[in-house]
Amino acid sequence: MSMSDRRRTAGRGLKEEEESVNIYGPGLGVVGIGVLRLCFMEATDREAMSTAVQRVAGMLQKPDQLDKVEQYRRREARKKASVEARLKAAIQSQLDGVRTGLTQLHNALSDVKDIQGSLGDVSKDWRQSINTIESLKDVKDAVVQHSQLAAAVENLKNIFSVPEIVRETEELILQGDLLKAHRKLMDLECSRDDLMYEQYRMDSKNSRDMKLIQNYFGQVQKLSDELAKQLWMVVQRSSVTVRRDPTMLVSVVRIIEREEKIDRRMLDRNKQTGFIPHDRPKKWKEKMLEVLQKTVTNRIEGTQADTRESDKMWLVRHLEIIRRYVLDDLQVVKNLMVQCFPPHYEILKQFLALYHEALSNRIQELASEDLEANEIVSLLTWVLNTYQSPEMMGHVDLAPEVNVKSLRPLLSRDVVDLLLNKYMSTLTSNIIGWLRKALETDKKDWGKNADPEADQDGYFQTTLPAIVFQMFEQNLQVATQISEDLKKKVLLLCLQQMSSFLTRYKEEAQFYKEEHLKNRQLPAFYVQYMIAIINNCQTFKESIVSLKRKYLKSEVEEGVQGNQSSMDATLDTIAKEGCSSLLEEVFMDLEQHLSDLMTRKWLAGTNSVDTICVTVEDYFNDFAKIKPPYKKTVTMEAHRRVVVEYIRAIMQKRISFRSAEERKEGAERMIKEADQFRFLFKKLASGFDEDTDRLCDTIASIAEVLKLTDPSLLYLEVSTLVSKYPDIRDEHIAALLVVRGDATRELKQTIIETLSQRSTQLNPNGVSIFKEISVSTMSVPKLLK
């Protein structure tokens, strides 16, 4: 576009703008327009010149671009023509829009003036007609009176036939034809209401005429009440009626729907005129729901047929009857009754709400009673599990309309917690009582004159563990039906009470032992029942582990590990004390034979060790009934105890050998008897690992010291003995030298002093046995003398 063309275009735009401004008024003026035009043209020229210079400078930066000047000129000419065409089109479009707007404004101004004139004419006519309207008041009154008379004439036939219609309606009600009866009742009420309305319009303050109409139609209200009574009877028996005669229920619903429509119409007229009949609104739909609510409540409450006095299972029966009734009724509602009610009634939803409320109220009443522990369990199981289970609200026949996830709880969390706390308190008392009774029964069995019963492997046992854990199992199964949290609480309670029970069990076992020691003849089967007590400890351990594995999801639960460790320790103590009691029984019988060891009588030849071995083996025939973990304990302890008593007999210096022949004979006898002990306890320890050689080797090692013929080698032999048994003390060596009989005082003193100066080195393979053997309190110097 050339500079002259841009000026012409800008000039036309300003001229048009000037014309448009002049349309609204000459306020701007010719001078202002000229100034604006000059400013606009100067700004346009400067901008165009600047843009042109930049573009030319950009295109002619290299010498070889001068050859393309003509090409650049033609390209710019094409661009100029395109821009001019778009600019003309845009300006033309704007000018067309301005013209259209101005035209519409002129038309609107003309219309406003016409309307203003019309309003003036209407106002003038209204002022002139006021007097005419006031003069028509008599005509208005005549029209109202005519309307009333027309209504009276229209209802005249019904008015005279009211008594007859009343009788017919009564007969229809008695015959059960409720729809026809209601139709006639509607006609009567319509006649009465129209007459009362016309009277109200004519003279609303005339109560005498209104009273007259009410009295004349007085039987209508009685008919309405009688019909309502019949309707509510059908509603009460709806679950039965819908199966036998569903049309009867449909008729009742249709009647209620008619009454609801009339109620709405009367309320609308009341808003408009202020008149409403005295018996409106009837609200029969609300009353129907109230009847249904009362029916459901009576249905739930009437299911209790027994009491606690007549039947211990009264609550279980009561809840089961409720479950069956509710499920049957809701199935009938879903499959049959829904078809008899309009959709907007949502009758299934209504029944669900009614049954839930009735159930909640009934369960609240039951929860407030003084329930026993088993009754609390039955109630909570029903509330928390059965109610939403497939056996009741989750039944397949009720899906998908009934969503158990959307059901509200029958009992609040606070009430459930209160019942659970009460149950736990009662259960705690019951478990304590059951455990005490079980222990008393078991104690009576301890005095029987017969062997205790044996398990399938032949090990003696009593019924105590089975009774205790059967009781725990039953209570845990019950708690599992209610909730996982209650199951864990009951398990912890059982373990806690088990811990306390084991303490009492330990005390009773100790008392049993003490009573036996007063008279070893009683009870006659003391050993057998002590074995059963020991075996019970192992059974208790296994049962506790089995119980935890069955009812705990993880091995480590808070509060369980502590109880487990404590109970294991108590059971081990009971078993250990029981094993000690059995060994005491053995060694009391061996006391006389042990006292004969290492005496002149023993040296001369006695069968004391033979008797000891026979007695021990005889006892171990009974000890074979001990379960392996504790049988091993008894065997090892008996072995150790026999060796200790043998060595104690040596250290008591009952004999002092007088010659080498006596020493040799005594030492060989000791080695022989050590072999007897070794053979015996290998036989008794068959079935489990026990090193029977090391203990018996102690006797043989001592025999080697006694057997030595060269006194000059005595120090080396004693040193070897000390290295094998690092717990041997000076008094043991001194006593051993006394028994040997040939060591001089100086030799004894030298050996003891030399050994005392040696650094004691612990032998990892050494046997610690001498620390259990004490020597008479005489000092070492006196022993040396």
Short mmCIF file of C-alpha atoms in Angstrom, two decimals, residues 150-165 187-188 191 195 216-217:
data_model
loop_
_atom_site.label_atom_id
_atom_site.label_comp_id
_atom_site.label_asym_id
_atom_site.label_seq_id
_atom_site.Cartn_x
_atom_site.Cartn_y
_atom_site.Cartn_z
CA ALA A 150 -76.50 -24.09 42.46
CA ALA A 151 -74.29 -26.20 44.78
CA ALA A 152 -77.26 -26.90 47.03
CA VAL A 153 -79.38 -27.95 44.05
CA GLU A 154 -76.56 -30.10 42.72
CA ASN A 155 -76.15 -31.89 46.09
CA LEU A 156 -79.85 -31.90 46.91
CA LYS A 157 -80.29 -35.47 45.76
CA ASN A 158 -77.31 -36.60 47.86
CA ILE A 159 -78.51 -34.61 50.84
CA PHE A 160 -81.88 -36.38 50.89
CA SER A 161 -80.25 -39.79 50.27
CA VAL A 162 -77.64 -39.47 53.04
CA PRO A 163 -79.29 -42.00 55.45
CA GLU A 164 -79.68 -44.54 52.66
CA ILE A 165 -76.09 -44.11 51.48
CA ASP A 187 -69.56 -38.98 47.83
CA LEU A 188 -70.93 -38.26 51.30
CA SER A 191 -71.45 -33.30 49.58
CA LEU A 195 -72.07 -27.40 51.56
CA TYR A 216 -76.74 -33.88 59.60
CA PHE A 217 -73.62 -35.62 58.26
#
